[in-house]
Coordinates of C-alpha atoms and ligand atoms in Angstrom, one line a residue:
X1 CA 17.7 -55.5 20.8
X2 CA 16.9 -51.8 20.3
X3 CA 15.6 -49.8 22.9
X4 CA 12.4 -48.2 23.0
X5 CA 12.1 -44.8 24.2
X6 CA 9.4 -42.7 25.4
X7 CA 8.4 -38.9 25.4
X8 CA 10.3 -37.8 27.9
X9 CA 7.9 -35.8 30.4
X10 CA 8.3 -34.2 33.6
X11 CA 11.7 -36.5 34.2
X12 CA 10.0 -39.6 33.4
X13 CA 10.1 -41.4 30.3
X14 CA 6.3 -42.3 28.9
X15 CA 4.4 -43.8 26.2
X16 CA 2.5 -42.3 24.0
X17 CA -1.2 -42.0 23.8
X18 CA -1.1 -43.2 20.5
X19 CA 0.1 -46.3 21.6
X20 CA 2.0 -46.4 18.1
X21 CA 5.9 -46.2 17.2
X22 CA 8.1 -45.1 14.4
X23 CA 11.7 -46.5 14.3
X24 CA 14.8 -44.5 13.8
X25 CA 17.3 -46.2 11.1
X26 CA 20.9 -46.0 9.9
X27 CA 21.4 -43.5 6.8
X28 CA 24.4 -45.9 5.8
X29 CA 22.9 -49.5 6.5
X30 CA 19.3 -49.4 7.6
X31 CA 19.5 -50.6 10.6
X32 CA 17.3 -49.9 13.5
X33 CA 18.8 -47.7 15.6
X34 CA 15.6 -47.2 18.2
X35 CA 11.8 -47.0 18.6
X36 CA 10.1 -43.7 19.4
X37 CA 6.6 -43.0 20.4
X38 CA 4.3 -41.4 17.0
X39 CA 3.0 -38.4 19.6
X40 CA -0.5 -36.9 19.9
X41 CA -1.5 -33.2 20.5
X42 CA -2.5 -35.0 23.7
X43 CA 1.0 -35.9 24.5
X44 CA 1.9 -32.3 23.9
X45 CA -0.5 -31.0 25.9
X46 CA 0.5 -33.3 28.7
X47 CA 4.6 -32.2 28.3
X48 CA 3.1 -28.5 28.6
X49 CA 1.4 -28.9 31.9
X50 CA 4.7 -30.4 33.2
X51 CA 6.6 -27.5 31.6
X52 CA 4.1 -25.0 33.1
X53 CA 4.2 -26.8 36.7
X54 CA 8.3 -26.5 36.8
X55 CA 8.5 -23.2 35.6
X56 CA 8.0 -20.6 38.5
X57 CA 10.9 -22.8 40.5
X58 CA 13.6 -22.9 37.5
X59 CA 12.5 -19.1 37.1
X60 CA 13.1 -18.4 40.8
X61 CA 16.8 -20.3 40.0
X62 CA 19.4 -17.9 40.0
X63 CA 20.5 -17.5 36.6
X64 CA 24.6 -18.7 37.4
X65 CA 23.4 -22.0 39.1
X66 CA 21.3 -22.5 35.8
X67 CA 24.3 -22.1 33.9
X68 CA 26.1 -24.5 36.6
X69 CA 23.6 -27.2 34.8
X70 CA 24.5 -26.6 31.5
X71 CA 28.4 -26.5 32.4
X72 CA 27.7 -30.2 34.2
X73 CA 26.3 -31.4 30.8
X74 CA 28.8 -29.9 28.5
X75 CA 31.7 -31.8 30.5
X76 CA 29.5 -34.5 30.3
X77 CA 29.4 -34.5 26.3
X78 CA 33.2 -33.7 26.6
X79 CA 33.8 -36.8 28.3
X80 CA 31.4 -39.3 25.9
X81 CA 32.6 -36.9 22.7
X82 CA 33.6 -40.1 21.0
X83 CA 30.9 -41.9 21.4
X84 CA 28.4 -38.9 20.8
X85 CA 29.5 -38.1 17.5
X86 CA 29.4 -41.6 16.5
X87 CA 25.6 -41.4 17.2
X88 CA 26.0 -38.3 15.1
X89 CA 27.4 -40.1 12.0
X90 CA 25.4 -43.4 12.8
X91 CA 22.0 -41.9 12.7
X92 CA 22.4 -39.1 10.3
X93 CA 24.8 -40.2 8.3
X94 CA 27.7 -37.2 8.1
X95 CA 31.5 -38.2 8.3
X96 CA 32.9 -38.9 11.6
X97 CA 34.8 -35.8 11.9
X98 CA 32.0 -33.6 11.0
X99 CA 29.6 -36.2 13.5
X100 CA 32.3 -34.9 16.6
X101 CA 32.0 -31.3 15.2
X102 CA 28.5 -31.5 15.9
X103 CA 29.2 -32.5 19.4
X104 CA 32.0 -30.0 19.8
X105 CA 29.8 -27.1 18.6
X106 CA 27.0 -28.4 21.3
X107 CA 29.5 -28.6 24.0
X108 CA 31.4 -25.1 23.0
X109 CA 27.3 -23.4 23.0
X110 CA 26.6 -24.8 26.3
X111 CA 30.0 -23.4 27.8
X112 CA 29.4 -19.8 26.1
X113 CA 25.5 -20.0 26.9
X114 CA 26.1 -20.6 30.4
X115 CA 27.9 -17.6 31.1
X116 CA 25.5 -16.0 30.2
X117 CA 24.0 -16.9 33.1
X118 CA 26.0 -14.1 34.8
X119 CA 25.4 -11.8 32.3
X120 CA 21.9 -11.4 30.9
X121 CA 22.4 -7.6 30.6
X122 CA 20.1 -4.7 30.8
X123 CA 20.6 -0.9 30.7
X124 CA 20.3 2.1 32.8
X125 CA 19.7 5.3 31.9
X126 CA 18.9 8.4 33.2
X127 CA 15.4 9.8 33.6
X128 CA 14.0 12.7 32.1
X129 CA 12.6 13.3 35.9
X130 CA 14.6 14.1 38.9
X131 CA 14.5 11.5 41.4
X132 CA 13.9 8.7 39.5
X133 CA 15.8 5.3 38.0
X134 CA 15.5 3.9 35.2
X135 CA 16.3 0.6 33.9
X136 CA 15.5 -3.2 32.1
X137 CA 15.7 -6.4 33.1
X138 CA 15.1 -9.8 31.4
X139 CA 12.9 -11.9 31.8
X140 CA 11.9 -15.6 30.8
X141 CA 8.9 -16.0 28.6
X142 CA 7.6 -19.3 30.3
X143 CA 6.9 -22.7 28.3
X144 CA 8.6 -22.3 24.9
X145 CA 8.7 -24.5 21.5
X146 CA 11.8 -25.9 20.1
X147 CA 11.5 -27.7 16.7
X148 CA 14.5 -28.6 14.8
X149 CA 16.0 -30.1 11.5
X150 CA 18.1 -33.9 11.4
X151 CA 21.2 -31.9 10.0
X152 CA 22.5 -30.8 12.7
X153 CA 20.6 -33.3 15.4
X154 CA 22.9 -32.1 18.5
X155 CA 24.1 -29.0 17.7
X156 CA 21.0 -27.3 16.7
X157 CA 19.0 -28.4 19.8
X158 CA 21.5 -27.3 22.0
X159 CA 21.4 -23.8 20.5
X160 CA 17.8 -23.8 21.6
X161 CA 17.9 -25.5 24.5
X162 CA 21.3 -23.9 25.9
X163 CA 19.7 -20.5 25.2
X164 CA 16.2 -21.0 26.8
X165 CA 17.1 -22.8 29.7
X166 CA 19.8 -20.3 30.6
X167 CA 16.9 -17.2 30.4
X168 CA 14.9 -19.7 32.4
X169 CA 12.3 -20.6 30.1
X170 CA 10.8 -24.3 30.5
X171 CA 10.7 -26.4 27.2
X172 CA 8.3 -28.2 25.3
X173 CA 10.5 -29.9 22.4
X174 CA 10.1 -32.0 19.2
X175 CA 13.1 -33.5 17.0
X176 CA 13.1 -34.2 13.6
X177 CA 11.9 -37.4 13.1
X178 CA 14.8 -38.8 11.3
X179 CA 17.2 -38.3 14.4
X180 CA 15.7 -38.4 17.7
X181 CA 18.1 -40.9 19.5
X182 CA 20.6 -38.1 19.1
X183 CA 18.2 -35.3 21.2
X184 CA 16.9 -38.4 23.1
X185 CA 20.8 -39.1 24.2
X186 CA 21.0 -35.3 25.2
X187 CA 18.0 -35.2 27.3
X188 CA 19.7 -38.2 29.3
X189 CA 22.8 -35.8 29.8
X190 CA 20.8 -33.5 31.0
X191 CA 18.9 -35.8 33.4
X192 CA 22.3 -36.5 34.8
X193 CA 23.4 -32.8 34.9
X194 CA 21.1 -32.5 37.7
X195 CA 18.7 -30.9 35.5
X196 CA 15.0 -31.2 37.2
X197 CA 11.8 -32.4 35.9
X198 CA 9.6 -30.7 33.7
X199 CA 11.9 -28.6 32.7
X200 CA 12.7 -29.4 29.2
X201 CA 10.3 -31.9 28.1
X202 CA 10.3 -34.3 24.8
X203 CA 7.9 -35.2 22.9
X204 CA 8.7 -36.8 19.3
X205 CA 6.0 -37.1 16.4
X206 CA 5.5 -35.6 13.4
X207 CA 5.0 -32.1 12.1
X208 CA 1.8 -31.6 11.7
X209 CA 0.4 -32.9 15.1
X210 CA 3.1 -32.8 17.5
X211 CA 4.8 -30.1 16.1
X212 CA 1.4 -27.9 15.5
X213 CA 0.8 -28.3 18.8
X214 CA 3.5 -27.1 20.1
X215 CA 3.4 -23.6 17.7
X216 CA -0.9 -23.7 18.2
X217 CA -0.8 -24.2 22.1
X218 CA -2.3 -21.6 23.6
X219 CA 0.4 -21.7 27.0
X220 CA 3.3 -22.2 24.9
X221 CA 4.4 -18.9 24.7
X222 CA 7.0 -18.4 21.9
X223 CA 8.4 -20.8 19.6
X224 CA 11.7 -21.7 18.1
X225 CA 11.9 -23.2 14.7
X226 CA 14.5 -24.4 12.2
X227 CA 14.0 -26.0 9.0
X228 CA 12.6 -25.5 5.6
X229 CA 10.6 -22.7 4.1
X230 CA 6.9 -24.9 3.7
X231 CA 7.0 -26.2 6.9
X232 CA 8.4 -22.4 8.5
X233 CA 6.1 -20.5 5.9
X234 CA 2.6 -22.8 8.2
X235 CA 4.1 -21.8 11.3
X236 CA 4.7 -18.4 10.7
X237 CA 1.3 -18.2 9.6
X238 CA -0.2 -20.1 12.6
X239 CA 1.6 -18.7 15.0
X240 CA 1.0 -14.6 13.7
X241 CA -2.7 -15.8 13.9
X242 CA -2.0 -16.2 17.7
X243 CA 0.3 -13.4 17.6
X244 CA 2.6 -15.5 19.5
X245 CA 6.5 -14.6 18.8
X246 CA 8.0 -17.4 16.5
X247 CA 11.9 -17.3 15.0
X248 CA 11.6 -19.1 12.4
X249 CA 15.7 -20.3 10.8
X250 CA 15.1 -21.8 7.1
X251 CA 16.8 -22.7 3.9
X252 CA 19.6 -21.1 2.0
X253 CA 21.4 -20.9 -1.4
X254 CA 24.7 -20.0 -0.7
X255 CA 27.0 -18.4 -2.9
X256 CA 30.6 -18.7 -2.9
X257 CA 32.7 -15.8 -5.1
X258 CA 36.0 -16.7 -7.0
X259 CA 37.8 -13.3 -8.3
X260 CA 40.2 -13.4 -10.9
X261 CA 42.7 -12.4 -8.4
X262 CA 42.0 -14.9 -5.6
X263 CA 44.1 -17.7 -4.2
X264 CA 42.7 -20.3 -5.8
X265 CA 44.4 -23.3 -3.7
X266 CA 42.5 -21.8 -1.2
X267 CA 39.0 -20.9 -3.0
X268 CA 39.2 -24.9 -3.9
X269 CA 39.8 -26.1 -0.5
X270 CA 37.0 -23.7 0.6
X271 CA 34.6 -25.2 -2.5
X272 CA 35.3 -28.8 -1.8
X273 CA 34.2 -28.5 1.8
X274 CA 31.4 -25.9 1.8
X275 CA 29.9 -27.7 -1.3
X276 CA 30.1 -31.5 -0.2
X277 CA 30.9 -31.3 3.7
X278 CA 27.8 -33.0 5.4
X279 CA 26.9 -34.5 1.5
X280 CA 25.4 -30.5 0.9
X281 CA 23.6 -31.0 3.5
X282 CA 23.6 -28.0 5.3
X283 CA 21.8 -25.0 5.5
X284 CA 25.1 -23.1 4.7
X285 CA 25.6 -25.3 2.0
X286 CA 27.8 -23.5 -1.0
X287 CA 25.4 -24.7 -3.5
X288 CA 26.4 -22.0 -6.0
X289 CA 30.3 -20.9 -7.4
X290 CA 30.2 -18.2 -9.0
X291 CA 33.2 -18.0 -10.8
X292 CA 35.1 -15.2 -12.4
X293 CA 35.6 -15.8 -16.8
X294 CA 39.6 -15.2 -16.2
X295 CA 40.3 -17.9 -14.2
X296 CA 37.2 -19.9 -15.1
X297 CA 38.7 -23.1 -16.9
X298 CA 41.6 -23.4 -14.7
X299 CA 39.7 -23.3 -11.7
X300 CA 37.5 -25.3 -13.1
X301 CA 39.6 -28.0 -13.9
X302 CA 41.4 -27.9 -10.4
X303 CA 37.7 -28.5 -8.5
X304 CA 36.7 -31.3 -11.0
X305 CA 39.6 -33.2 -10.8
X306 CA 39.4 -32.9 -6.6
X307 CA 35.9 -33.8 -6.7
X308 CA 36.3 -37.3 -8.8
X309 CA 38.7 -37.9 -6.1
X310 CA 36.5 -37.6 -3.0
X311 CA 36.2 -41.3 -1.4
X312 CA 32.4 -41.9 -0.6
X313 CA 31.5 -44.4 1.6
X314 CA 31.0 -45.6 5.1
X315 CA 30.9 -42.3 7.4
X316 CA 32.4 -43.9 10.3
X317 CA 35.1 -44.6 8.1
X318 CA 38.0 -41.7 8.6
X319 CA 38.7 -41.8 5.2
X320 CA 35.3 -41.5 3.9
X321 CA 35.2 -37.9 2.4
X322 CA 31.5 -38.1 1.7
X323 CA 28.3 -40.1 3.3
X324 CA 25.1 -41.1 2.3
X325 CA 22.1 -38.6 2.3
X326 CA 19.9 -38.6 5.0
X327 CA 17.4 -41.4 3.8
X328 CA 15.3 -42.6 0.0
X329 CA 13.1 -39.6 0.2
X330 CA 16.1 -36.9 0.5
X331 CA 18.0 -39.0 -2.3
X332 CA 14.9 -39.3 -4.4
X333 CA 14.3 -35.1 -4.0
X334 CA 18.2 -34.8 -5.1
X335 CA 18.1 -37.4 -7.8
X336 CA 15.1 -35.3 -9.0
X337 CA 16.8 -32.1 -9.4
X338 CA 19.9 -33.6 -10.9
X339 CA 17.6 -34.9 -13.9
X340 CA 16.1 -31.1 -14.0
X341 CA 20.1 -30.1 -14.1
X342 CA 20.7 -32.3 -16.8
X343 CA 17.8 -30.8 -18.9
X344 CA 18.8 -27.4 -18.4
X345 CA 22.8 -27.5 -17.7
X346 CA 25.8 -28.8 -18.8
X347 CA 26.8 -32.1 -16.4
X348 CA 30.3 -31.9 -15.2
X349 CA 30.9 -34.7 -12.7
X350 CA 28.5 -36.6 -10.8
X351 CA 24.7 -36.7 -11.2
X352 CA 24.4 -40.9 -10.4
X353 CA 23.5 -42.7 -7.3
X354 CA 25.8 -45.4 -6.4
X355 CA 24.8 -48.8 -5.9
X356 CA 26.8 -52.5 -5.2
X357 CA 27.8 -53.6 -1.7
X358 CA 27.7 -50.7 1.0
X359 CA 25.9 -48.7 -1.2
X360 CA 22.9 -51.3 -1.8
X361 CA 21.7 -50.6 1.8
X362 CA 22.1 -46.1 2.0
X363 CA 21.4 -43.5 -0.3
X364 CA 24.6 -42.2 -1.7
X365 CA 25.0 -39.7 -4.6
X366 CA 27.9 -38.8 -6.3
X367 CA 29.0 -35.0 -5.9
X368 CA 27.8 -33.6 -8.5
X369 CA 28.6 -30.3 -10.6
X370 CA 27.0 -28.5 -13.5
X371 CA 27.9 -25.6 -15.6
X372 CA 24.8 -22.9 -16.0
X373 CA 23.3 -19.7 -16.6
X374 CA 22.2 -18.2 -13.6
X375 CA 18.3 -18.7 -13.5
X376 CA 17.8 -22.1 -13.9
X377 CA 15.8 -24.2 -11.6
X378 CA 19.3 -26.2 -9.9
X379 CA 20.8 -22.4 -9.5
X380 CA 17.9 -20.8 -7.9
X381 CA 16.5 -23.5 -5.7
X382 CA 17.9 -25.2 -2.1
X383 CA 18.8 -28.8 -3.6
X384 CA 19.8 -30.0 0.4
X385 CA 22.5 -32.4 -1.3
X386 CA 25.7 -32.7 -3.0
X387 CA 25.2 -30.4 -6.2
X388 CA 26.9 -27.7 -6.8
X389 CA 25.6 -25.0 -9.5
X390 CA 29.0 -23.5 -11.7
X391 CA 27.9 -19.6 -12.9
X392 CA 30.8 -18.0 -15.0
X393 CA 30.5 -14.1 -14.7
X394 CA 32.9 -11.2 -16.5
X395 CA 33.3 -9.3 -13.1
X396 CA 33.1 -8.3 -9.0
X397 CA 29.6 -6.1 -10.3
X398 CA 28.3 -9.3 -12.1
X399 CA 29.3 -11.4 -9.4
X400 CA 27.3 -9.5 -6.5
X401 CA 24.2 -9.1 -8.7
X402 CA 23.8 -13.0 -8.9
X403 CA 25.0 -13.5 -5.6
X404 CA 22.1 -11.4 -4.4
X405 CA 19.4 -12.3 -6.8
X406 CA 17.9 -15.1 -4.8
X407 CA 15.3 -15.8 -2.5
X408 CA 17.7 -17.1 0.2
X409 CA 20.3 -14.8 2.2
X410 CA 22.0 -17.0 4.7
X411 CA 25.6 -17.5 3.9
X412 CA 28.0 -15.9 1.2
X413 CA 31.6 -16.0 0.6
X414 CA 34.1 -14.6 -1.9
X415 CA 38.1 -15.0 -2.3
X416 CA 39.8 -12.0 -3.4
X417 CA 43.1 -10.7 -2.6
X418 CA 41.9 -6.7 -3.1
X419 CA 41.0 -5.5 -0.2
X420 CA 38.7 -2.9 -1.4
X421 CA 36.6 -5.4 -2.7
X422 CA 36.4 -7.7 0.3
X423 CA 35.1 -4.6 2.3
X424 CA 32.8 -3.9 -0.7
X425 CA 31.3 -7.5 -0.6
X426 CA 30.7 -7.3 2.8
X427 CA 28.3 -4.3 2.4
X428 CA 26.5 -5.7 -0.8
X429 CA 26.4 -9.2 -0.1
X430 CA 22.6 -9.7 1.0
X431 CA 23.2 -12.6 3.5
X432 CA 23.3 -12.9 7.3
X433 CA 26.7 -14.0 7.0
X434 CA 29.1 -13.4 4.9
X435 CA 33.1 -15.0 4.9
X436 CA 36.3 -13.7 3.3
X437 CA 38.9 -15.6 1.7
X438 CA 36.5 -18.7 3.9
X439 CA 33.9 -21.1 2.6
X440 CA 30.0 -19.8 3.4
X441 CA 30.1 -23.2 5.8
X442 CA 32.0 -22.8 9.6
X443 CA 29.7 -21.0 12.4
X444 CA 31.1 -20.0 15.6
X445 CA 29.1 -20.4 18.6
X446 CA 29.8 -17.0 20.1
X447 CA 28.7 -14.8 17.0
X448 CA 25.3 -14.5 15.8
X449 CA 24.0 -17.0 13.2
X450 CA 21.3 -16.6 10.8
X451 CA 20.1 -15.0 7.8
X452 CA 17.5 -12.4 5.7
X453 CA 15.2 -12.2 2.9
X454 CA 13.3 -16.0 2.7
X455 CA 16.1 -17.5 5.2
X456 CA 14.2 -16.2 8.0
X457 CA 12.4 -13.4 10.2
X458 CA 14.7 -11.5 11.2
X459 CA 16.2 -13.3 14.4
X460 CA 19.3 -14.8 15.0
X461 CA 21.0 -17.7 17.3
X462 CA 24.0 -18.1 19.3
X463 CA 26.0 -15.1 20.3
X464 CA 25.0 -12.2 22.1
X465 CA 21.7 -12.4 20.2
X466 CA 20.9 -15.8 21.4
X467 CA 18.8 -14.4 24.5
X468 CA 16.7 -12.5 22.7
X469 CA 14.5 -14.9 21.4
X470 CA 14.1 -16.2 24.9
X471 CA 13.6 -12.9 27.1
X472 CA 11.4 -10.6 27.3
X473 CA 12.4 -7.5 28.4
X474 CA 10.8 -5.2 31.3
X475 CA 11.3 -1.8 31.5
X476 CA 11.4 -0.3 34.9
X477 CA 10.8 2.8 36.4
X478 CA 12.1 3.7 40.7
X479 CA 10.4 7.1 41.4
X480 CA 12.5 8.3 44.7
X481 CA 10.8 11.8 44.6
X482 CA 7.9 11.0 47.4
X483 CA 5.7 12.8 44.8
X484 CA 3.1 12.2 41.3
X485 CA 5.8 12.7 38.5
X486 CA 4.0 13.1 35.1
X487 CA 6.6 12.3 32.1
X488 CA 5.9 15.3 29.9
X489 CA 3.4 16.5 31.1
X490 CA 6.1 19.1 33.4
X491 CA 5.0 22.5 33.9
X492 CA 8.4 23.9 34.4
X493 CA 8.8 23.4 30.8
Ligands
NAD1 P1 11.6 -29.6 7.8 O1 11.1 -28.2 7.7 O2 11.0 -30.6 7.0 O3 11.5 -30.1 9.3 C1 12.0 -29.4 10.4 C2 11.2 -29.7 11.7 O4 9.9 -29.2 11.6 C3 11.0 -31.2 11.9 O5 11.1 -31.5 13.3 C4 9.6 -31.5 11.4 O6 9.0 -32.6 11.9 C5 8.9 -30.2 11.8 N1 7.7 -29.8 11.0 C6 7.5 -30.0 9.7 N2 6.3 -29.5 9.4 C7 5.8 -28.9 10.5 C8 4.6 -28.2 10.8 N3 3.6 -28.0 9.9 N4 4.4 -27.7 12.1 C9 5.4 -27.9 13.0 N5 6.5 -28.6 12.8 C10 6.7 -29.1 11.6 O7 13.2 -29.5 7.6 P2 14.3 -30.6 7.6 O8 14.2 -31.5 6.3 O9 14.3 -31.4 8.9 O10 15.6 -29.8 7.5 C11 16.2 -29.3 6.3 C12 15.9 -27.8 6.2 O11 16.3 -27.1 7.3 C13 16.6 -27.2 5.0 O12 15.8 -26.3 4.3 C14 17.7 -26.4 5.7 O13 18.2 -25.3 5.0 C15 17.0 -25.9 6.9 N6 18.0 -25.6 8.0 C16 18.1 -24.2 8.3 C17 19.0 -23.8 9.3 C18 19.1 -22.4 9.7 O14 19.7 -22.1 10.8 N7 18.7 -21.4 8.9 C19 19.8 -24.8 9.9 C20 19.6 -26.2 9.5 C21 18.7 -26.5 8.6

């Protein structure tokens, strides 16, 4: 028997107004994992007066025992790692490894977020007046909006959640619906933590009511938002018309850059695993090699004949290199631009979905690779699968221009052994990130993560910049002088 869940609100778990459900299935064999509630902008609204009611006491928390919390749930996840990234791979379908990756990255967040809780800097400097400090401080923004994407359905929550709870913000959050027994799990942790009630509340439903809500409610003071351009481009818009501060973290088209004189062991290892790790399904995807004409049929050959070995199958299976899509509609989107590749590129490997036995019951595509021009449709556009777009250029100057000449600017790599050219690309490669001699896939929690142009507005997660999105900051101003002070206005002067 499944279980069914509840929104989870004010440390209590609750049915929905709605009184209606939506299940969550297996990628890889359809079953029903669990029943969620299909939320209303009244259940929302409900979840932010328990935010708003819990907030002035986890503000008042001293920012170290906050992090305390987050500690007690990352050695929770430590402890249940096993069994967490199984619920990874078993609801959204990536390999086993990559499904405890997920968890380790959540766990390594929480243990870096929290201490910040004895950091949360501010500056002092001197005044321009005698007799008087200066200074700022952060502080929380109140009830905040977390909406995220299934791809990464632990470690992209905690990235929010870490970082808002730790500037003592209170939550109102909303999964993707495809994987909510994943958050669901890691609001239980939480619970058991020791983290109080109201303080990061759940609330699962779809976009466009639940999720508007959240970004149109008029006490929900900032929002946090990762997943695709559409849906970020209508909150953008609807929260600028409330001039409420939103991040919003979106697609990507991720370039990775083969010189003539690179290792290319190396740039194939990098390929294989930034193009069909988590079936392409990542934001940092490398959907495009861009590959230089002298070693362009050798490398070529190498990355073919690697690719038609990659086992696909069963993610729980440890040998399973690649796993179903995320479910029919994702497949259906990829299958779609595979038949535009075949139109307007040459087919290398690939382009079929499997079917017989395991693969009768999950969406599984082959990996898939085409030769093209730069400009088509499959080399411009996020695919969100396994295809990877082939673009054979004469040189480094080549190379760059088609790198850059794309909406997206996320992630970008290149392999070179010249040195020169490695510190060139990092200061024309338009992306937030950019990776040498590395595959554009392979964050680290303690460095800033996100990207320009179309891939979002500026802000970035984890690292140092993590708090920003979460604080506001308060300038200060301690006039010791016993006397009226006018900045600039000094007549000495
Ligand atoms: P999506 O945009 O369809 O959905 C993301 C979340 O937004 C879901 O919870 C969804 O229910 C919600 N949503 C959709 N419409 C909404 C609306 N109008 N108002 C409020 N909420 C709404 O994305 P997805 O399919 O879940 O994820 C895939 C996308 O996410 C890809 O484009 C990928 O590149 C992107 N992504 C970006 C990053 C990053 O950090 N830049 C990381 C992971 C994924």
């Amino acid at each position: 028997m499944t279980r069914d869940y509840g929104h989870y609100i004010n440390g209590t778990w609750v049915p929905s107004e709605s009184g209606r459900w939506f299940e969550t299935t297996s990628p890889t064999t359809g079953e029903v994992l669990a029943r969620f509630p299909q939320g209303t902008r009244g259940d929302v609204q409900r979840a932010v007066d328990a935010a708003e009611a819990a907030f002035p006491a986890w503000k008042r928390l001293p920012p170290p025992r906050r992090g305390e919390i987050l500690l007690r749930a990352a050695q929770i996840m430590r402890q249940r790692k096993d069994e967490l990234g199984a619920l990874v791979t078993t609801e959204m379908g990536k390999v086993i490894a990559e499904g405890k990756g997920d968890v380790q990255e959540s766990i390594d967040f929480l243990e870096y977020i929290a201490g910040e809780g004895r950091r949360l800097f501010g500056e002092t400097t001197p005044s321009e007046l005698p007799s008087k400090f200066c200074m700022t401080v952060r502080q929380p923004i109140g009830v905040v909006g977390c909406i995220t994407p299934w791809n990464f359905p632990m470690a992209i929550p905690m990235w929010k959640v870490g970082a808002a709870l730790i500037s003592g913000n209170t939550i109102v959050f909303k999964p993707a619906s495809l994987t909510p027994l994943c958050v669901a799990t890691l609001v239980e942790v939480f619970e058991e933590a020791g983290l109080p009630p109201g303080v990061w509340n759940f609330v699962t439903g779809g976009g466009s009511t639940v999720g508007m809500e959240i970004v149109e409610h008029p006490r929900v003071k900032a929002v946090s938002f990762t997943g695709g351009v559409p849906a970020g481009k209508v909150i953008y818009e609807a929260a600028a018309r409330l001039l409420k501060p939103v991040e919003v973290e979106l697609g990507g088209k991720n370039p990775q850059i083969v010189l003539d004189d690179a290792n290319l062991e190396l740039a194939l290892d990098g390929i294989l695993f930034g193009a069909f790790g988590t079936a392409g399904q990542r934001c940092t995807a490398t959907s495009r090699l861009i590959l230089h004409e002298a070693v362009y049929d050798q490398f070529l050959a190498m990355l073919l004949a690697r690719t038609k070995a990659l086992v696909i199958g069963d993610p729980l299976d440890p040998r399973t290199d690649v796993g179903p899509v995320v479910d029919q509609a994702a497949g259906e989107s990829i299958m779609e631009y595979i038949a535009i590749g075949k139109g307007e590129a040459t087919l290398l490997t690939g382009g079929e979905r499997l079917t017989g036995d395991l693969y009768e019951r999950g969406f599984f595509i082959q990996p898939t690779i085409f030769a093209t021009e730069h400009g088509t449709r499959i080399s411009k556009e996020e695919i969100f699968g396994p295809v990877l777009s082939v673009i054979k250029v004469r040189n480094y100057d080549e190379a760059i221009r088609i790198a850059n000449d794309i909406e997206y600017g996320l992630s970008s790599s290149i392999y070179t052994r010249d040195v020169n050219l490695a510190f060139r690309a990092i200061d024309d490669l338009e992306t937030g990130i950019t990776y040498i001699n590395a595959p554009t896939i392979g964050a680290e929690v303690h460095l800033p993560f996100g990207g320009v142009k179309n891939t979002g507005n500026g802000g970035r997660e984890a690292g140092t910049s993590a708090i920003d999105e979460f604080t506001e900051i308060k300038t200060v101003f301690v006039d010791y002088s016993n006397r009226l002070q006018k900045a600039q206005i000094v007549d000495e002067r």
